Amino acid sequence: MTPSRPRTKLFYGWRVVAACFVIHCLNVGTVFYSFGIFFRPLSEHFGWTRAETSWGFSLAAVLGAFYAAVLGRVVDRRGPKPVQIFGCVALGLGFAAIAAARSLAQYYLAMALLVALGSAALGPVSSNTAVARWFVQKRGAALGVSTAGISMGGVIFVPVTQLLLDHLGWRRAYLALAAIIVVFGIPPVAAWMRRSPESMGLLPDGAPHRATEEEIGLVEREIERSFSPDEAVRSREFWRIALAFGLTVSGLSAVLLHQIPYLLDQGVSPHVASWVLGGTAFVGVIGKLGFGAMIDRFDQRRVILFCFGLQALGVSLLFFVASPVVLAAYVVLYGYAMGGNATLQATVVGESFGRAHYGAIAGRMSPVIVTLQALGAPFLGWIHDRTGSYRIAFVTVLLTTLGAAACIGGLRRPPGGAAGGAP
């Protein structure tokens, strides 16, 4: 009689992934996706132009990038848990401050000082660093699952925010989101977040201590080829990655933030426009999982270029949204590309520079990416205000996506890299 095989205990790293999924969901769902819902009520209540309203988000994005550069070092030294708990509190206070705002200046201050800091603390610098430390062979899949929380944030918070807005008004809706962040964000981080597998006597990917030579060799090579932050910044690949994803994220965020106003201008009802945004986010969940699996199996350049191609195709469909079929195709194509973008960005940093200093390297890359991202939404708003249309704005997004593809086309893994394990 053959003895039964013992049950394999679930690797603890998947609890870290679950915590990061929740944090991504809360952070992006309340800051990014909900902003599109609040966009028009804020603009109409205060009499702001679309460009002025967009600058609030962009200001938070730019300052958040510089906060992230500092927070990356804190994550590498202290671990992600204290940074993420702090982020939940800061973001909640930021939304409470927006609810109390009585002027454009107060709105900008709330976004710049609290929302930006809280969102940066909950963003990729802490969450992706945590996951990258726990996985090497399965990094793409793990990051695909954790960053699926980004798109799930849209699936959940687009209808939730619309519901809160309809029944409570925009001020009390912001207060409700503040409470949600604190109540649902802090517990999973406090319970599940840990600094690294080595801190618990484990190996990345859940490899047994009596692992095969091949598994041990893979982990050792990953550690040996880890770059210091200064080495990474001096490499050409660092700037290729930063510029490529800065350009694509600029287009992604700008289109999504202006998506609802654009659809309303085209005669689409507010609730249909909200469901289009939520549907895009839902498909993004599938995109993150799909691209996470692809990047573990195929050449990363080809996978990234495929993602950028889908993004460009999706944007081109916005010119024909009068057709329900085209609108549905936009949701599928653009949502899938949007989902893959965050996963691929997180994966390519670890693949190119290793896991030992992931937080600091991602933090240094953040100002480049987010500064470009921040320029996208107000630029589209400025074009709309000057021309009365989004057509030229969407053509600009197509051109920036083409530039991003050119950056990735020449990407190679940088030579060198020093020894040093994950802290």
Coordinates of C-alpha atoms in Angstrom, one line a residue:
M1 CA 0.0 0.0 0.0
T2 CA 1.5 3.3 -1.1
P3 CA 1.5 5.9 1.8
S4 CA -0.4 9.0 1.1
R5 CA 1.6 12.1 0.3
P6 CA 1.6 14.8 3.1
R7 CA -0.4 17.9 2.4
T8 CA 1.8 20.8 1.2
K9 CA 1.3 23.8 3.3
L10 CA 0.5 27.0 1.4
F11 CA 3.6 29.1 1.1
Y12 CA 3.5 32.2 3.4
G13 CA 4.4 34.5 0.5
W14 CA 0.8 34.1 -0.8
R15 CA -0.5 35.8 2.3
V16 CA 1.8 38.7 1.5
V17 CA 0.4 38.7 -2.0
A18 CA -3.2 38.8 -0.5
A19 CA -2.3 41.8 1.7
C20 CA -0.8 43.6 -1.3
F21 CA -3.9 42.8 -3.3
V22 CA -6.1 44.5 -0.7
I23 CA -3.8 47.5 -0.5
H24 CA -3.6 48.0 -4.3
C25 CA -7.4 47.7 -4.4
L26 CA -8.0 50.3 -1.8
N27 CA -5.3 52.7 -2.9
V28 CA -6.0 52.7 -6.7
G29 CA -9.7 52.2 -6.3
T30 CA -10.2 55.2 -4.0
V31 CA -7.5 57.6 -5.4
F32 CA -7.5 56.9 -9.1
Y33 CA -10.8 55.3 -10.2
S34 CA -12.9 57.3 -7.8
F35 CA -11.4 60.5 -9.0
G36 CA -13.1 60.0 -12.4
I37 CA -16.4 59.9 -10.5
F38 CA -15.7 63.0 -8.4
F39 CA -14.3 64.9 -11.4
R40 CA -17.5 66.5 -12.7
P41 CA -19.1 67.1 -9.3
L42 CA -16.0 68.9 -8.0
S43 CA -15.6 70.9 -11.2
E44 CA -19.3 72.0 -11.3
H45 CA -19.5 72.7 -7.5
F46 CA -16.6 75.0 -7.4
G47 CA -16.7 76.3 -11.0
W48 CA -13.2 74.9 -11.9
T49 CA -12.1 74.1 -15.4
R50 CA -11.3 70.6 -16.3
A51 CA -7.6 71.4 -16.4
E52 CA -7.8 73.0 -12.9
T53 CA -9.5 69.9 -11.5
S54 CA -7.1 67.6 -13.2
W55 CA -4.1 69.4 -11.7
G56 CA -5.2 68.3 -8.2
F57 CA -4.6 64.6 -9.2
S58 CA -1.4 65.5 -11.1
L59 CA 0.0 67.4 -8.2
A60 CA -0.6 64.4 -5.9
A61 CA 1.0 62.2 -8.5
V62 CA 4.2 64.3 -8.9
L63 CA 4.7 64.8 -5.2
G64 CA 3.9 61.2 -4.5
A65 CA 6.7 60.2 -6.9
F66 CA 9.2 62.1 -4.8
Y67 CA 7.7 60.8 -1.6
A68 CA 8.1 57.3 -3.1
A69 CA 11.8 57.9 -3.7
V70 CA 12.3 58.4 0.0
L71 CA 9.9 55.7 1.1
G72 CA 11.7 53.1 -1.1
R73 CA 14.7 53.4 1.2
V74 CA 12.5 53.1 4.3
V75 CA 10.9 49.9 2.9
D76 CA 14.3 48.4 2.2
R77 CA 15.5 49.2 5.8
R78 CA 12.3 48.7 7.9
G79 CA 10.1 46.5 5.7
P80 CA 6.8 47.3 4.1
K81 CA 4.4 46.9 7.1
P82 CA 5.0 50.2 9.0
V83 CA 5.0 52.1 5.7
Q84 CA 1.7 50.7 4.6
I85 CA 0.0 51.2 8.0
F86 CA 1.2 54.8 7.9
G87 CA -0.1 55.1 4.3
C88 CA -3.7 54.0 5.3
V89 CA -3.8 56.6 8.0
A90 CA -2.4 59.4 5.8
L91 CA -4.7 58.6 2.9
G92 CA -7.8 58.5 5.1
L93 CA -6.9 61.9 6.6
G94 CA -6.3 63.2 3.0
F95 CA -9.8 62.3 1.9
A96 CA -11.3 63.9 5.1
A97 CA -9.4 67.1 4.2
I98 CA -10.8 67.1 0.7
A99 CA -14.3 66.7 2.2
A100 CA -13.7 69.8 4.2
A101 CA -12.1 71.9 1.4
R102 CA -13.7 75.2 0.5
S103 CA -11.3 76.4 -2.2
L104 CA -9.0 75.3 -5.0
A105 CA -6.0 76.0 -2.8
Q106 CA -7.3 73.8 0.1
Y107 CA -8.1 71.0 -2.4
Y108 CA -4.6 71.2 -3.8
L109 CA -3.0 71.2 -0.3
A110 CA -5.0 68.1 0.7
M111 CA -4.0 66.3 -2.4
A112 CA -0.3 67.3 -2.2
L113 CA 0.4 66.8 1.5
L114 CA -1.8 63.9 2.6
V115 CA -3.3 62.0 -0.4
A116 CA 0.1 62.0 -2.2
L117 CA 2.0 60.8 0.8
G118 CA -0.6 58.1 1.7
S119 CA -1.0 56.8 -1.8
A120 CA 2.8 56.7 -2.3
A121 CA 3.2 54.7 0.9
L122 CA 0.6 52.2 -0.3
G123 CA 1.8 52.1 -3.9
P124 CA 4.3 49.9 -5.9
V125 CA 7.3 50.9 -3.8
S126 CA 5.9 49.0 -0.8
S127 CA 3.6 46.5 -2.3
N128 CA 5.6 45.3 -5.3
T129 CA 8.8 45.3 -3.2
A130 CA 7.1 43.0 -0.7
V131 CA 6.0 40.5 -3.4
A132 CA 9.3 40.7 -5.3
R133 CA 11.2 39.6 -2.2
W134 CA 9.0 36.6 -1.7
F135 CA 9.1 35.2 -5.2
V136 CA 11.8 34.7 -7.9
Q137 CA 10.6 31.9 -10.3
K138 CA 7.0 32.7 -9.8
R139 CA 7.5 36.5 -9.6
G140 CA 5.4 37.3 -12.7
A141 CA 2.4 35.2 -11.5
A142 CA 2.6 36.5 -7.9
L143 CA 2.8 40.2 -9.1
G144 CA 0.0 39.4 -11.5
V145 CA -2.2 38.3 -8.6
S146 CA -1.2 41.2 -6.3
T147 CA -1.5 43.9 -8.9
A148 CA -4.9 42.5 -9.9
G149 CA -6.0 44.4 -6.9
I150 CA -5.4 47.6 -8.9
S151 CA -8.1 46.7 -11.4
M152 CA -10.3 45.2 -8.8
G153 CA -10.2 48.6 -7.2
G154 CA -12.0 49.9 -10.2
V155 CA -14.5 47.1 -10.3
I156 CA -15.4 47.7 -6.7
F157 CA -15.0 51.4 -6.2
V158 CA -16.5 52.8 -9.4
P159 CA -20.0 51.6 -8.5
V160 CA -19.5 52.1 -4.8
T161 CA -18.3 55.7 -5.3
Q162 CA -21.2 56.4 -7.7
L163 CA -23.6 55.0 -5.1
L164 CA -22.1 57.1 -2.3
L165 CA -22.1 60.1 -4.5
D166 CA -25.8 59.7 -5.4
H167 CA -27.0 59.2 -1.8
L168 CA -24.5 61.2 0.3
G169 CA -23.1 64.0 -1.9
W170 CA -19.4 64.3 -2.7
R171 CA -18.3 65.6 0.7
R172 CA -19.7 62.8 2.7
A173 CA -18.8 60.3 0.0
Y174 CA -15.1 61.3 0.6
L175 CA -15.5 60.8 4.3
A176 CA -17.0 57.3 3.7
L177 CA -14.0 56.4 1.5
A178 CA -11.6 57.6 4.3
A179 CA -13.3 55.2 6.8
I180 CA -13.1 52.3 4.3
I181 CA -9.4 52.7 3.8
V182 CA -8.6 52.6 7.5
V183 CA -11.0 49.9 8.4
F184 CA -10.2 47.5 5.6
G185 CA -6.6 48.4 4.9
I186 CA -4.8 48.1 8.2
P187 CA -5.9 44.7 9.4
P188 CA -4.5 42.5 6.5
V189 CA -1.2 44.4 6.6
A190 CA -0.8 44.0 10.3
A191 CA -1.8 40.3 10.2
W192 CA 0.1 39.1 7.1
M193 CA 2.8 41.4 6.0
R194 CA 6.4 40.2 6.6
R195 CA 9.7 41.6 5.6
S196 CA 11.2 38.7 3.6
P197 CA 11.1 34.9 3.4
E198 CA 14.6 34.8 5.0
S199 CA 13.3 36.7 8.0
M200 CA 11.0 33.7 8.7
G201 CA 13.6 31.1 7.9
L202 CA 12.1 30.4 4.4
L203 CA 13.3 30.5 0.8
P204 CA 11.7 32.5 -2.0
D205 CA 8.8 30.7 -3.9
G206 CA 8.4 28.3 -1.0
A207 CA 11.4 26.2 -2.1
P208 CA 12.2 23.5 0.5
H209 CA 15.4 23.9 2.5
R210 CA 16.5 20.7 0.8
A211 CA 15.9 22.3 -2.6
T212 CA 17.4 21.0 -5.8
E213 CA 20.7 22.4 -7.0
E214 CA 18.8 24.1 -9.9
E215 CA 16.4 25.9 -7.5
I216 CA 19.2 27.0 -5.2
G217 CA 21.2 28.2 -8.1
L218 CA 18.4 30.3 -9.5
V219 CA 18.0 32.1 -6.1
E220 CA 21.7 32.5 -5.8
R221 CA 22.0 34.0 -9.3
E222 CA 19.1 36.4 -8.5
I223 CA 21.0 37.6 -5.4
E224 CA 24.3 37.8 -7.1
R225 CA 22.9 39.9 -10.0
S226 CA 21.1 42.4 -7.8
F227 CA 22.1 45.9 -8.6
S228 CA 22.7 48.8 -6.1
P229 CA 20.5 51.8 -6.7
D230 CA 23.5 53.8 -8.0
E231 CA 24.4 51.0 -10.4
A232 CA 20.9 50.8 -11.7
V233 CA 20.6 54.6 -12.3
R234 CA 23.8 54.6 -14.3
S235 CA 22.5 51.9 -16.7
R236 CA 20.8 52.8 -19.9
E237 CA 18.1 50.2 -19.2
F238 CA 17.0 52.1 -16.1
W239 CA 16.1 55.1 -18.2
R240 CA 14.6 53.0 -21.0
I241 CA 12.2 51.3 -18.6
A242 CA 11.4 54.6 -16.8
L243 CA 10.7 56.5 -20.0
A244 CA 8.7 53.7 -21.6
F245 CA 6.3 53.1 -18.6
G246 CA 6.2 56.8 -17.9
L247 CA 4.8 57.5 -21.4
T248 CA 2.3 54.6 -21.3
V249 CA 1.1 55.3 -17.8
S250 CA 0.7 59.0 -18.7
G251 CA -1.6 57.9 -21.6
L252 CA -3.4 55.3 -19.5
S253 CA -4.2 57.5 -16.6
A254 CA -5.1 60.5 -18.7
V255 CA -7.6 58.5 -20.8
L256 CA -9.1 56.9 -17.8
L257 CA -9.5 60.2 -15.9
H258 CA -11.1 61.9 -18.9
Q259 CA -13.0 58.8 -20.0
I260 CA -16.3 59.6 -18.2
P261 CA -16.3 63.3 -19.2
Y262 CA -15.6 62.3 -22.8
L263 CA -18.3 59.7 -22.9
L264 CA -20.8 62.1 -21.4
D265 CA -19.8 64.6 -24.1
Q266 CA -20.6 61.9 -26.7
G267 CA -24.1 61.5 -25.2
V268 CA -23.5 58.4 -23.1
S269 CA -25.5 58.4 -19.9
P270 CA -23.7 58.8 -16.6
H271 CA -24.4 55.3 -15.4
V272 CA -23.4 53.7 -18.6
A273 CA -20.2 55.7 -18.5
S274 CA -19.5 54.5 -15.0
W275 CA -20.1 50.9 -16.0
V276 CA -17.7 51.3 -18.9
L277 CA -15.0 52.5 -16.5
G278 CA -15.9 49.6 -14.1
G279 CA -15.9 47.1 -17.0
T280 CA -12.5 48.4 -18.1
A281 CA -11.2 47.7 -14.6
F282 CA -12.7 44.3 -14.5
V283 CA -11.0 43.2 -17.7
G284 CA -7.9 44.7 -16.2
V285 CA -8.0 42.0 -13.5
I286 CA -7.8 39.4 -16.2
G287 CA -5.1 41.3 -18.0
K288 CA -2.9 41.4 -14.9
L289 CA -3.2 37.6 -14.4
G290 CA -2.7 36.9 -18.1
F291 CA 0.4 39.1 -18.5
G292 CA 1.8 37.9 -15.2
A293 CA 1.7 34.3 -16.5
M294 CA 3.1 35.4 -19.9
I295 CA 6.1 37.3 -18.5
D296 CA 7.2 34.1 -16.7
R297 CA 7.2 32.1 -19.9
F298 CA 8.1 34.4 -22.8
D299 CA 10.6 37.1 -23.7
Q300 CA 9.8 40.1 -21.7
R301 CA 10.3 42.6 -24.5
R302 CA 7.8 40.9 -26.8
V303 CA 5.2 40.6 -24.0
I304 CA 5.6 44.4 -23.2
L305 CA 5.4 45.4 -26.8
F306 CA 2.2 43.3 -27.2
C307 CA 0.7 45.1 -24.2
F308 CA 1.6 48.5 -25.7
G309 CA 0.0 47.5 -29.0
L310 CA -3.3 46.6 -27.3
Q311 CA -3.3 49.9 -25.5
A312 CA -2.8 51.8 -28.8
L313 CA -5.6 49.8 -30.5
G314 CA -7.9 50.5 -27.6
V315 CA -7.3 54.2 -27.7
S316 CA -8.0 54.3 -31.4
L317 CA -11.5 52.8 -30.7
L318 CA -12.5 55.8 -28.7
F319 CA -13.1 57.7 -31.9
F320 CA -16.0 55.4 -32.7
V321 CA -17.8 55.0 -29.3
A322 CA -21.2 55.8 -30.8
S323 CA -21.4 52.1 -31.6
P324 CA -22.1 49.9 -28.6
V325 CA -20.0 47.1 -30.2
V326 CA -17.0 49.4 -30.5
L327 CA -17.5 50.6 -27.0
A328 CA -17.5 47.0 -25.7
A329 CA -14.4 46.2 -27.8
Y330 CA -12.7 49.3 -26.2
V331 CA -13.5 47.9 -22.7
V332 CA -11.9 44.6 -23.5
L333 CA -8.8 45.7 -25.4
Y334 CA -7.9 48.8 -23.3
G335 CA -8.8 47.1 -20.1
Y336 CA -6.6 44.1 -20.8
A337 CA -3.7 46.3 -21.8
M338 CA -4.2 48.5 -18.7
G339 CA -4.1 45.5 -16.5
G340 CA -0.9 44.2 -18.0
N341 CA 0.9 47.5 -17.7
A342 CA 1.3 47.6 -13.9
T343 CA 2.3 43.9 -13.7
L344 CA 4.9 44.2 -16.5
Q345 CA 6.4 47.4 -15.0
A346 CA 6.8 45.7 -11.6
T347 CA 8.2 42.5 -13.1
V348 CA 10.7 44.1 -15.5
V349 CA 12.3 46.1 -12.6
G350 CA 13.0 42.9 -10.6
E351 CA 14.0 41.0 -13.7
S352 CA 16.5 43.7 -14.8
F353 CA 18.0 44.7 -11.4
G354 CA 17.3 41.9 -8.9
R355 CA 15.4 41.9 -5.5
A356 CA 18.0 43.1 -3.0
H357 CA 17.4 46.8 -3.6
Y358 CA 14.1 46.6 -5.4
G359 CA 12.4 49.3 -3.2
A360 CA 15.1 51.9 -3.6
I361 CA 15.4 51.3 -7.3
A362 CA 11.7 51.4 -7.9
G363 CA 11.6 54.6 -5.7
R364 CA 14.2 56.3 -7.9
M365 CA 12.4 55.3 -11.0
S366 CA 9.1 56.6 -9.6
P367 CA 9.7 60.4 -10.1
V368 CA 10.4 59.9 -13.8
I369 CA 7.3 57.7 -14.4
V370 CA 4.9 59.6 -12.2
T371 CA 6.0 63.0 -13.4
L372 CA 5.2 62.0 -17.0
Q373 CA 1.9 60.4 -15.7
A374 CA 1.0 63.6 -13.9
L375 CA 1.4 65.7 -17.1
G376 CA -1.0 63.5 -19.1
A377 CA -4.4 64.3 -17.5
P378 CA -4.0 68.1 -17.3
F379 CA -2.5 68.1 -20.8
L380 CA -5.6 66.3 -22.2
G381 CA -7.8 68.7 -20.2
W382 CA -5.9 71.7 -21.7
I383 CA -6.3 70.4 -25.2
H384 CA -10.0 69.9 -24.6
D385 CA -10.4 73.4 -23.1
R386 CA -8.6 74.9 -26.1
T387 CA -10.2 72.9 -28.9
G388 CA -13.5 71.7 -27.4
S389 CA -12.7 68.1 -28.3
Y390 CA -10.6 65.2 -27.2
R391 CA -9.6 64.0 -30.7
I392 CA -6.2 65.7 -30.8
A393 CA -5.6 64.6 -27.2
F394 CA -6.2 60.9 -28.1
V395 CA -3.9 61.2 -31.1
T396 CA -1.2 62.5 -28.7
V397 CA -1.7 59.4 -26.5
L398 CA -1.2 57.2 -29.6
L399 CA 2.1 58.9 -30.4
T400 CA 3.4 58.6 -26.8
T401 CA 2.6 54.9 -26.8
L402 CA 4.6 54.5 -30.0
G403 CA 7.6 56.3 -28.3
A404 CA 7.3 53.9 -25.4
A405 CA 7.4 50.9 -27.7
A406 CA 10.6 52.3 -29.2
C407 CA 12.3 52.4 -25.8
I408 CA 11.4 48.8 -25.0
G409 CA 12.5 47.6 -28.4
G410 CA 16.1 48.3 -27.5
L411 CA 15.9 46.9 -23.9
R412 CA 18.6 44.5 -22.7
R413 CA 19.4 43.1 -19.3
P414 CA 22.2 45.4 -18.0
P415 CA 25.6 43.8 -17.4
G416 CA 27.0 43.6 -13.9
G417 CA 25.3 43.6 -10.6
A418 CA 26.8 43.1 -7.1
A419 CA 26.3 40.4 -4.5
G420 CA 23.9 41.1 -1.7
G421 CA 20.8 39.3 -0.4
A422 CA 17.5 40.8 0.3
P423 CA 17.4 42.6 3.6

